């Protein structure tokens, strides 16, 4: 879950159009723009800034990575936005006493959790930090994405100073699990050559019934599920599911 040394590289390469899609989903499905909103695993704060610029009055970012939060602070300053930042682990943040009307978590963040116990722990933390009838919205990749689309996936990109290689593989013996091998080659003036930076990211997902069961166990009701950033109903080939749930 921690992007470590290549946080800025990851942030620079992330698809900006996807942020516009998440913003559109949030604008359409979040019930209150006036109450406090927390972007859980909000990374470099790009979505949070878009929300703040488009009518959401009180937005904060929570993330595990100090490097990503440093970028969020830089982006907020550039946008002249007041953006409170919180560093912590979404599996356990009971020391934070603030309550929120809305909590969101997008961009596969929950897919980086190791098992259903960690997902449930996160859901319980979210519920405990929501006001009564508060809303939780999140997305996850689907089993179709992990089992059909990602295995064998490759993507390469380069400019004059950086090259990026992304390869994805299924994980034998682990259901609905995929590993992403991310490799950057970055020009380093000190050595007059390219430095290789590599990380392995593991994502896993579950069937819809599992997410529904865990949400209910954590204290949520009125669970609504859609695909295509809320524009379509779920089908067997949906690559990403979008959930909205209310604290019971």
PDB file of C-alpha atoms in Angstrom:
ATOM      1  CA  UNK A   1       0.000   0.000   0.000  1.00  0.00           C
ATOM      2  CA  UNK A   2       2.989   2.337   0.456  1.00  0.00           C
ATOM      3  CA  UNK A   3       4.416   3.726  -2.780  1.00  0.00           C
ATOM      4  CA  UNK A   4       7.759   4.478  -1.095  1.00  0.00           C
ATOM      5  CA  UNK A   5      10.428   5.992  -3.287  1.00  0.00           C
ATOM      6  CA  UNK A   6       8.428   6.426  -6.468  1.00  0.00           C
ATOM      7  CA  UNK A   7       5.431   8.266  -5.066  1.00  0.00           C
ATOM      8  CA  UNK A   8       6.018  11.253  -7.335  1.00  0.00           C
ATOM      9  CA  UNK A   9       6.580   9.054 -10.386  1.00  0.00           C
ATOM     10  CA  UNK A  10       3.343   7.195  -9.672  1.00  0.00           C
ATOM     11  CA  UNK A  11       1.480  10.452  -9.156  1.00  0.00           C
ATOM     12  CA  UNK A  12       2.834  11.961 -12.374  1.00  0.00           C
ATOM     13  CA  UNK A  13       1.801   8.936 -14.444  1.00  0.00           C
ATOM     14  CA  UNK A  14      -1.668   8.357 -12.972  1.00  0.00           C
ATOM     15  CA  UNK A  15      -4.436   8.861 -15.520  1.00  0.00           C
ATOM     16  CA  UNK A  16      -5.929  12.316 -14.904  1.00  0.00           C
ATOM     17  CA  UNK A  17      -9.109  11.349 -16.783  1.00  0.00           C
ATOM     18  CA  UNK A  18      -9.784   8.730 -14.106  1.00  0.00           C
ATOM     19  CA  UNK A  19      -9.853  11.465 -11.455  1.00  0.00           C
ATOM     20  CA  UNK A  20     -12.509  13.263 -13.493  1.00  0.00           C
ATOM     21  CA  UNK A  21     -14.551  10.039 -13.552  1.00  0.00           C
ATOM     22  CA  UNK A  22     -14.232   9.579  -9.776  1.00  0.00           C
ATOM     23  CA  UNK A  23     -15.190  13.204  -9.278  1.00  0.00           C
ATOM     24  CA  UNK A  24     -18.262  12.689 -11.479  1.00  0.00           C
ATOM     25  CA  UNK A  25     -19.271   9.620  -9.459  1.00  0.00           C
ATOM     26  CA  UNK A  26     -18.801  11.513  -6.201  1.00  0.00           C
ATOM     27  CA  UNK A  27     -20.747  14.553  -7.416  1.00  0.00           C
ATOM     28  CA  UNK A  28     -23.635  12.310  -8.453  1.00  0.00           C
ATOM     29  CA  UNK A  29     -23.778   9.883  -5.540  1.00  0.00           C
ATOM     30  CA  UNK A  30     -22.618  11.720  -2.412  1.00  0.00           C
ATOM     31  CA  UNK A  31     -25.667  12.868  -0.475  1.00  0.00           C
ATOM     32  CA  UNK A  32     -24.168  15.867   1.333  1.00  0.00           C
ATOM     33  CA  UNK A  33     -21.681  18.442   0.079  1.00  0.00           C
ATOM     34  CA  UNK A  34     -21.840  20.452   3.288  1.00  0.00           C
ATOM     35  CA  UNK A  35     -20.632  17.993   5.916  1.00  0.00           C
ATOM     36  CA  UNK A  36     -17.087  16.863   6.618  1.00  0.00           C
ATOM     37  CA  UNK A  37     -15.721  14.479   3.961  1.00  0.00           C
ATOM     38  CA  UNK A  38     -12.684  12.219   4.394  1.00  0.00           C
ATOM     39  CA  UNK A  39     -10.824  10.793   1.416  1.00  0.00           C
ATOM     40  CA  UNK A  40      -9.492   7.518   2.862  1.00  0.00           C
ATOM     41  CA  UNK A  41      -6.261   6.372   1.186  1.00  0.00           C
ATOM     42  CA  UNK A  42      -6.495   9.651  -0.699  1.00  0.00           C
ATOM     43  CA  UNK A  43      -2.882   9.573  -1.897  1.00  0.00           C
ATOM     44  CA  UNK A  44      -1.606  12.782  -3.465  1.00  0.00           C
ATOM     45  CA  UNK A  45      -4.925  14.521  -2.903  1.00  0.00           C
ATOM     46  CA  UNK A  46      -5.852  15.091  -6.531  1.00  0.00           C
ATOM     47  CA  UNK A  47      -9.457  13.905  -6.150  1.00  0.00           C
ATOM     48  CA  UNK A  48      -9.864  15.711  -2.834  1.00  0.00           C
ATOM     49  CA  UNK A  49      -8.776  18.968  -4.474  1.00  0.00           C
ATOM     50  CA  UNK A  50     -11.236  18.455  -7.335  1.00  0.00           C
ATOM     51  CA  UNK A  51     -14.025  17.875  -4.823  1.00  0.00           C
ATOM     52  CA  UNK A  52     -13.069  20.981  -2.862  1.00  0.00           C
ATOM     53  CA  UNK A  53     -13.036  23.012  -6.077  1.00  0.00           C
ATOM     54  CA  UNK A  54     -16.483  21.735  -7.031  1.00  0.00           C
ATOM     55  CA  UNK A  55     -18.682  22.480  -4.076  1.00  0.00           C
ATOM     56  CA  UNK A  56     -17.540  20.207  -1.245  1.00  0.00           C
ATOM     57  CA  UNK A  57     -16.848  22.552   1.644  1.00  0.00           C
ATOM     58  CA  UNK A  58     -14.786  20.475   4.091  1.00  0.00           C
ATOM     59  CA  UNK A  59     -12.490  17.789   2.650  1.00  0.00           C
ATOM     60  CA  UNK A  60      -9.547  16.005   4.314  1.00  0.00           C
ATOM     61  CA  UNK A  61      -7.101  13.375   3.050  1.00  0.00           C
ATOM     62  CA  UNK A  62      -6.020  10.290   5.018  1.00  0.00           C
ATOM     63  CA  UNK A  63      -3.172   8.119   3.718  1.00  0.00           C
ATOM     64  CA  UNK A  64      -0.569   5.639   4.931  1.00  0.00           C
ATOM     65  CA  UNK A  65       2.282   7.121   2.898  1.00  0.00           C
ATOM     66  CA  UNK A  66       4.040  10.279   4.149  1.00  0.00           C
ATOM     67  CA  UNK A  67       5.497  10.680   0.657  1.00  0.00           C
ATOM     68  CA  UNK A  68       2.050  10.805  -0.927  1.00  0.00           C
ATOM     69  CA  UNK A  69       0.824  13.253   1.709  1.00  0.00           C
ATOM     70  CA  UNK A  70       3.806  15.499   0.982  1.00  0.00           C
ATOM     71  CA  UNK A  71       2.676  15.568  -2.643  1.00  0.00           C
ATOM     72  CA  UNK A  72      -0.890  16.272  -1.510  1.00  0.00           C
ATOM     73  CA  UNK A  73       0.359  19.288   0.441  1.00  0.00           C
ATOM     74  CA  UNK A  74       2.208  20.544  -2.647  1.00  0.00           C
ATOM     75  CA  UNK A  75      -0.837  20.073  -4.889  1.00  0.00           C
ATOM     76  CA  UNK A  76      -3.107  21.811  -2.374  1.00  0.00           C
ATOM     77  CA  UNK A  77      -0.732  24.764  -2.105  1.00  0.00           C
ATOM     78  CA  UNK A  78      -0.537  25.056  -5.898  1.00  0.00           C
ATOM     79  CA  UNK A  79      -4.348  24.990  -6.081  1.00  0.00           C
ATOM     80  CA  UNK A  80      -4.617  27.447  -3.158  1.00  0.00           C
ATOM     81  CA  UNK A  81      -6.802  24.947  -1.330  1.00  0.00           C
ATOM     82  CA  UNK A  82      -6.941  24.318   2.418  1.00  0.00           C
ATOM     83  CA  UNK A  83      -6.585  20.529   2.642  1.00  0.00           C
ATOM     84  CA  UNK A  84      -6.094  18.916   6.073  1.00  0.00           C
ATOM     85  CA  UNK A  85      -3.848  15.833   5.859  1.00  0.00           C
ATOM     86  CA  UNK A  86      -3.835  12.809   8.164  1.00  0.00           C
ATOM     87  CA  UNK A  87      -1.203  10.057   8.152  1.00  0.00           C
ATOM     88  CA  UNK A  88      -2.389   6.661   9.333  1.00  0.00           C
ATOM     89  CA  UNK A  89      -3.324   3.056   8.607  1.00  0.00           C
ATOM     90  CA  UNK A  90      -6.912   2.601   7.446  1.00  0.00           C
ATOM     91  CA  UNK A  91      -7.103  -0.758   9.224  1.00  0.00           C
ATOM     92  CA  UNK A  92      -6.700   0.934  12.624  1.00  0.00           C
ATOM     93  CA  UNK A  93      -7.213   4.636  13.244  1.00  0.00           C
ATOM     94  CA  UNK A  94      -9.310   4.658  16.387  1.00  0.00           C
ATOM     95  CA  UNK A  95      -7.039   7.372  17.831  1.00  0.00           C
ATOM     96  CA  UNK A  96      -8.643   9.837  15.398  1.00  0.00           C
ATOM     97  CA  UNK A  97     -11.747  11.146  17.160  1.00  0.00           C
ATOM     98  CA  UNK A  98     -13.177  13.258  14.335  1.00  0.00           C
ATOM     99  CA  UNK A  99     -16.509  12.153  12.828  1.00  0.00           C
ATOM    100  CA  UNK A 100     -17.427  12.617   9.167  1.00  0.00           C
ATOM    101  CA  UNK A 101     -20.655  12.843   7.193  1.00  0.00           C
ATOM    102  CA  UNK A 102     -19.007  11.140   4.206  1.00  0.00           C
ATOM    103  CA  UNK A 103     -15.984   8.860   3.799  1.00  0.00           C
ATOM    104  CA  UNK A 104     -14.722   7.818   0.371  1.00  0.00           C
ATOM    105  CA  UNK A 105     -12.013   5.409  -0.776  1.00  0.00           C
ATOM    106  CA  UNK A 106     -11.335   5.042  -4.497  1.00  0.00           C
ATOM    107  CA  UNK A 107      -8.586   3.909  -6.909  1.00  0.00           C
ATOM    108  CA  UNK A 108      -8.434   0.256  -5.787  1.00  0.00           C
ATOM    109  CA  UNK A 109      -7.298   1.227  -2.282  1.00  0.00           C
ATOM    110  CA  UNK A 110      -9.215  -1.574  -0.547  1.00  0.00           C
ATOM    111  CA  UNK A 111      -7.819  -4.133  -2.999  1.00  0.00           C
ATOM    112  CA  UNK A 112      -4.391  -3.758  -1.387  1.00  0.00           C
ATOM    113  CA  UNK A 113      -5.623  -5.176   1.919  1.00  0.00           C
ATOM    114  CA  UNK A 114      -4.305  -8.670   2.583  1.00  0.00           C
ATOM    115  CA  UNK A 115      -7.518 -10.552   3.447  1.00  0.00           C
ATOM    116  CA  UNK A 116     -11.180 -10.223   4.393  1.00  0.00           C
ATOM    117  CA  UNK A 117     -10.228  -9.684   8.045  1.00  0.00           C
ATOM    118  CA  UNK A 118      -8.395  -6.504   7.060  1.00  0.00           C
ATOM    119  CA  UNK A 119     -11.283  -5.403   4.849  1.00  0.00           C
ATOM    120  CA  UNK A 120     -13.716  -5.916   7.738  1.00  0.00           C
ATOM    121  CA  UNK A 121     -11.416  -4.056  10.133  1.00  0.00           C
ATOM    122  CA  UNK A 122     -11.303  -1.141   7.700  1.00  0.00           C
ATOM    123  CA  UNK A 123     -15.079  -1.145   7.251  1.00  0.00           C
ATOM    124  CA  UNK A 124     -15.512  -1.103  11.041  1.00  0.00           C
ATOM    125  CA  UNK A 125     -13.122   1.828  11.364  1.00  0.00           C
ATOM    126  CA  UNK A 126     -15.042   3.705   8.678  1.00  0.00           C
ATOM    127  CA  UNK A 127     -18.350   3.040  10.442  1.00  0.00           C
ATOM    128  CA  UNK A 128     -16.960   4.243  13.762  1.00  0.00           C
ATOM    129  CA  UNK A 129     -15.808   7.507  12.159  1.00  0.00           C
ATOM    130  CA  UNK A 130     -19.102   8.279  10.414  1.00  0.00           C
ATOM    131  CA  UNK A 131     -21.898  10.391  11.843  1.00  0.00           C
ATOM    132  CA  UNK A 132     -25.277   8.607  12.224  1.00  0.00           C
ATOM    133  CA  UNK A 133     -26.608   7.890   8.719  1.00  0.00           C
ATOM    134  CA  UNK A 134     -23.218   8.874   7.309  1.00  0.00           C
ATOM    135  CA  UNK A 135     -22.297   7.626   3.847  1.00  0.00           C
ATOM    136  CA  UNK A 136     -19.394   5.411   2.748  1.00  0.00           C
ATOM    137  CA  UNK A 137     -18.487   5.240  -0.946  1.00  0.00           C
ATOM    138  CA  UNK A 138     -15.694   3.139  -2.421  1.00  0.00           C
ATOM    139  CA  UNK A 139     -14.641   1.155  -5.440  1.00  0.00           C
ATOM    140  CA  UNK A 140     -12.892  -2.187  -5.909  1.00  0.00           C
ATOM    141  CA  UNK A 141     -11.718  -4.073  -8.956  1.00  0.00           C
ATOM    142  CA  UNK A 142     -13.792  -7.136  -9.803  1.00  0.00           C
ATOM    143  CA  UNK A 143     -12.805 -10.811 -10.129  1.00  0.00           C
ATOM    144  CA  UNK A 144     -13.127 -10.371 -13.893  1.00  0.00           C
ATOM    145  CA  UNK A 145     -10.357  -7.784 -13.691  1.00  0.00           C
ATOM    146  CA  UNK A 146      -8.030  -9.983 -11.613  1.00  0.00           C
ATOM    147  CA  UNK A 147      -8.801 -13.279 -13.359  1.00  0.00           C
ATOM    148  CA  UNK A 148      -9.335 -12.305 -17.004  1.00  0.00           C
ATOM    149  CA  UNK A 149      -8.025  -8.841 -17.809  1.00  0.00           C
ATOM    150  CA  UNK A 150      -4.862  -8.440 -15.743  1.00  0.00           C
ATOM    151  CA  UNK A 151      -3.000 -11.765 -16.183  1.00  0.00           C
ATOM    152  CA  UNK A 152      -0.515 -11.127 -18.987  1.00  0.00           C
ATOM    153  CA  UNK A 153      -1.237  -7.390 -19.077  1.00  0.00           C
ATOM    154  CA  UNK A 154       1.696  -5.179 -20.119  1.00  0.00           C
ATOM    155  CA  UNK A 155       2.056  -1.422 -20.470  1.00  0.00           C
ATOM    156  CA  UNK A 156       5.159   0.574 -21.399  1.00  0.00           C
ATOM    157  CA  UNK A 157       5.702   4.327 -21.462  1.00  0.00           C
ATOM    158  CA  UNK A 158       8.695   6.642 -21.804  1.00  0.00           C
ATOM    159  CA  UNK A 159       9.788  10.218 -22.300  1.00  0.00           C
ATOM    160  CA  UNK A 160      13.254  11.784 -22.498  1.00  0.00           C
ATOM    161  CA  UNK A 161      14.097  11.182 -18.841  1.00  0.00           C
ATOM    162  CA  UNK A 162      11.900   8.327 -17.636  1.00  0.00           C
ATOM    163  CA  UNK A 163      10.763   4.910 -18.814  1.00  0.00           C
ATOM    164  CA  UNK A 164       7.998   2.901 -17.160  1.00  0.00           C
ATOM    165  CA  UNK A 165       7.156  -0.799 -17.493  1.00  0.00           C
ATOM    166  CA  UNK A 166       4.062  -2.398 -15.956  1.00  0.00           C
ATOM    167  CA  UNK A 167       3.479  -6.153 -16.099  1.00  0.00           C
ATOM    168  CA  UNK A 168       0.701  -8.050 -14.318  1.00  0.00           C
ATOM    169  CA  UNK A 169       0.463 -11.724 -13.383  1.00  0.00           C
ATOM    170  CA  UNK A 170      -2.061 -13.988 -11.729  1.00  0.00           C
ATOM    171  CA  UNK A 171      -0.978 -15.559  -8.435  1.00  0.00           C
ATOM    172  CA  UNK A 172      -1.158 -19.352  -8.430  1.00  0.00           C
ATOM    173  CA  UNK A 173      -3.106 -20.736  -5.493  1.00  0.00           C
ATOM    174  CA  UNK A 174      -4.606 -17.350  -4.562  1.00  0.00           C
ATOM    175  CA  UNK A 175      -8.142 -16.688  -5.747  1.00  0.00           C
ATOM    176  CA  UNK A 176      -8.896 -13.349  -7.447  1.00  0.00           C
ATOM    177  CA  UNK A 177      -5.345 -12.115  -6.801  1.00  0.00           C
ATOM    178  CA  UNK A 178      -2.926 -10.352  -9.134  1.00  0.00           C
ATOM    179  CA  UNK A 179       0.621  -9.006  -8.861  1.00  0.00           C
ATOM    180  CA  UNK A 180       1.736  -5.858 -10.657  1.00  0.00           C
ATOM    181  CA  UNK A 181       5.453  -5.517 -11.350  1.00  0.00           C
ATOM    182  CA  UNK A 182       6.139  -1.791 -11.729  1.00  0.00           C
ATOM    183  CA  UNK A 183       9.570  -0.737 -12.981  1.00  0.00           C
ATOM    184  CA  UNK A 184      10.839   2.802 -13.556  1.00  0.00           C
ATOM    185  CA  UNK A 185      14.089   3.775 -15.245  1.00  0.00           C
ATOM    186  CA  UNK A 186      14.895   7.347 -14.207  1.00  0.00           C
ATOM    187  CA  UNK A 187      17.803   9.391 -15.514  1.00  0.00           C
ATOM    188  CA  UNK A 188      20.310  10.223 -12.754  1.00  0.00           C
ATOM    189  CA  UNK A 189      22.742  13.053 -13.487  1.00  0.00           C
ATOM    190  CA  UNK A 190      25.184  11.885 -10.794  1.00  0.00           C
ATOM    191  CA  UNK A 191      25.877   8.645 -12.632  1.00  0.00           C
ATOM    192  CA  UNK A 192      25.034   9.967 -16.113  1.00  0.00           C
ATOM    193  CA  UNK A 193      22.777   6.979 -16.545  1.00  0.00           C
ATOM    194  CA  UNK A 194      19.454   5.450 -15.627  1.00  0.00           C
ATOM    195  CA  UNK A 195      18.515   4.251 -12.153  1.00  0.00           C
ATOM    196  CA  UNK A 196      16.066   1.353 -11.881  1.00  0.00           C
ATOM    197  CA  UNK A 197      13.289   1.559  -9.297  1.00  0.00           C
ATOM    198  CA  UNK A 198      10.992  -1.456  -8.930  1.00  0.00           C
ATOM    199  CA  UNK A 199       8.094  -2.491  -6.710  1.00  0.00           C
ATOM    200  CA  UNK A 200       5.614  -5.355  -6.633  1.00  0.00           C
ATOM    201  CA  UNK A 201       2.013  -4.438  -5.822  1.00  0.00           C
ATOM    202  CA  UNK A 202      -0.470  -7.178  -4.941  1.00  0.00           C
ATOM    203  CA  UNK A 203      -4.206  -6.687  -5.369  1.00  0.00           C
ATOM    204  CA  UNK A 204      -6.974  -9.071  -4.385  1.00  0.00           C
ATOM    205  CA  UNK A 205     -10.728  -8.932  -4.546  1.00  0.00           C
ATOM    206  CA  UNK A 206     -13.824 -10.939  -3.627  1.00  0.00           C
ATOM    207  CA  UNK A 207     -17.312 -11.542  -4.938  1.00  0.00           C
ATOM    208  CA  UNK A 208     -20.040  -8.972  -4.407  1.00  0.00           C
ATOM    209  CA  UNK A 209     -21.733 -11.102  -1.753  1.00  0.00           C
ATOM    210  CA  UNK A 210     -18.561 -11.026   0.358  1.00  0.00           C
ATOM    211  CA  UNK A 211     -18.362  -7.237   0.265  1.00  0.00           C
ATOM    212  CA  UNK A 212     -22.064  -6.995   1.143  1.00  0.00           C
ATOM    213  CA  UNK A 213     -21.653  -9.399   4.055  1.00  0.00           C
ATOM    214  CA  UNK A 214     -18.644  -7.507   5.425  1.00  0.00           C
ATOM    215  CA  UNK A 215     -20.393  -4.156   5.092  1.00  0.00           C
ATOM    216  CA  UNK A 216     -23.446  -5.415   6.974  1.00  0.00           C
ATOM    217  CA  UNK A 217     -21.244  -6.962   9.656  1.00  0.00           C
ATOM    218  CA  UNK A 218     -19.472  -3.621  10.081  1.00  0.00           C
ATOM    219  CA  UNK A 219     -22.792  -1.833  10.561  1.00  0.00           C
ATOM    220  CA  UNK A 220     -23.868  -0.602   7.129  1.00  0.00           C
ATOM    221  CA  UNK A 221     -27.244  -0.671   5.376  1.00  0.00           C
ATOM    222  CA  UNK A 222     -28.798   0.528   2.099  1.00  0.00           C
ATOM    223  CA  UNK A 223     -25.933  -0.922   0.058  1.00  0.00           C
ATOM    224  CA  UNK A 224     -26.032   0.129  -3.587  1.00  0.00           C
ATOM    225  CA  UNK A 225     -23.668  -1.259  -6.228  1.00  0.00           C
ATOM    226  CA  UNK A 226     -22.953  -0.055  -9.749  1.00  0.00           C
ATOM    227  CA  UNK A 227     -20.284  -0.203 -12.459  1.00  0.00           C
ATOM    228  CA  UNK A 228     -18.622   2.199 -14.903  1.00  0.00           C
ATOM    229  CA  UNK A 229     -18.323   4.996 -12.321  1.00  0.00           C
ATOM    230  CA  UNK A 230     -21.987   4.667 -11.440  1.00  0.00           C
ATOM    231  CA  UNK A 231     -23.182   4.908 -15.029  1.00  0.00           C
ATOM    232  CA  UNK A 232     -24.084   1.225 -15.522  1.00  0.00           C
ATOM    233  CA  UNK A 233     -25.483  -1.788 -13.734  1.00  0.00           C
ATOM    234  CA  UNK A 234     -23.041  -4.528 -12.760  1.00  0.00           C
ATOM    235  CA  UNK A 235     -22.453  -7.272 -15.358  1.00  0.00           C
ATOM    236  CA  UNK A 236     -20.191 -10.362 -15.280  1.00  0.00           C
ATOM    237  CA  UNK A 237     -17.623  -8.374 -17.308  1.00  0.00           C
ATOM    238  CA  UNK A 238     -17.622  -5.245 -15.144  1.00  0.00           C
ATOM    239  CA  UNK A 239     -14.019  -4.382 -14.313  1.00  0.00           C
ATOM    240  CA  UNK A 240     -14.742  -2.210 -11.284  1.00  0.00           C
ATOM    241  CA  UNK A 241     -17.587  -2.077  -8.769  1.00  0.00           C
ATOM    242  CA  UNK A 242     -18.768   1.069  -7.005  1.00  0.00           C
ATOM    243  CA  UNK A 243     -20.385   0.781  -3.575  1.00  0.00           C
ATOM    244  CA  UNK A 244     -22.445   3.270  -1.611  1.00  0.00           C
ATOM    245  CA  UNK A 245     -23.579   2.340   1.900  1.00  0.00           C
ATOM    246  CA  UNK A 246     -25.169   4.120   4.851  1.00  0.00           C
ATOM    247  CA  UNK A 247     -24.130   3.713   8.474  1.00  0.00           C
ATOM    248  CA  UNK A 248     -26.961   1.846  10.187  1.00  0.00           C
TER     249      UNK A 248
END
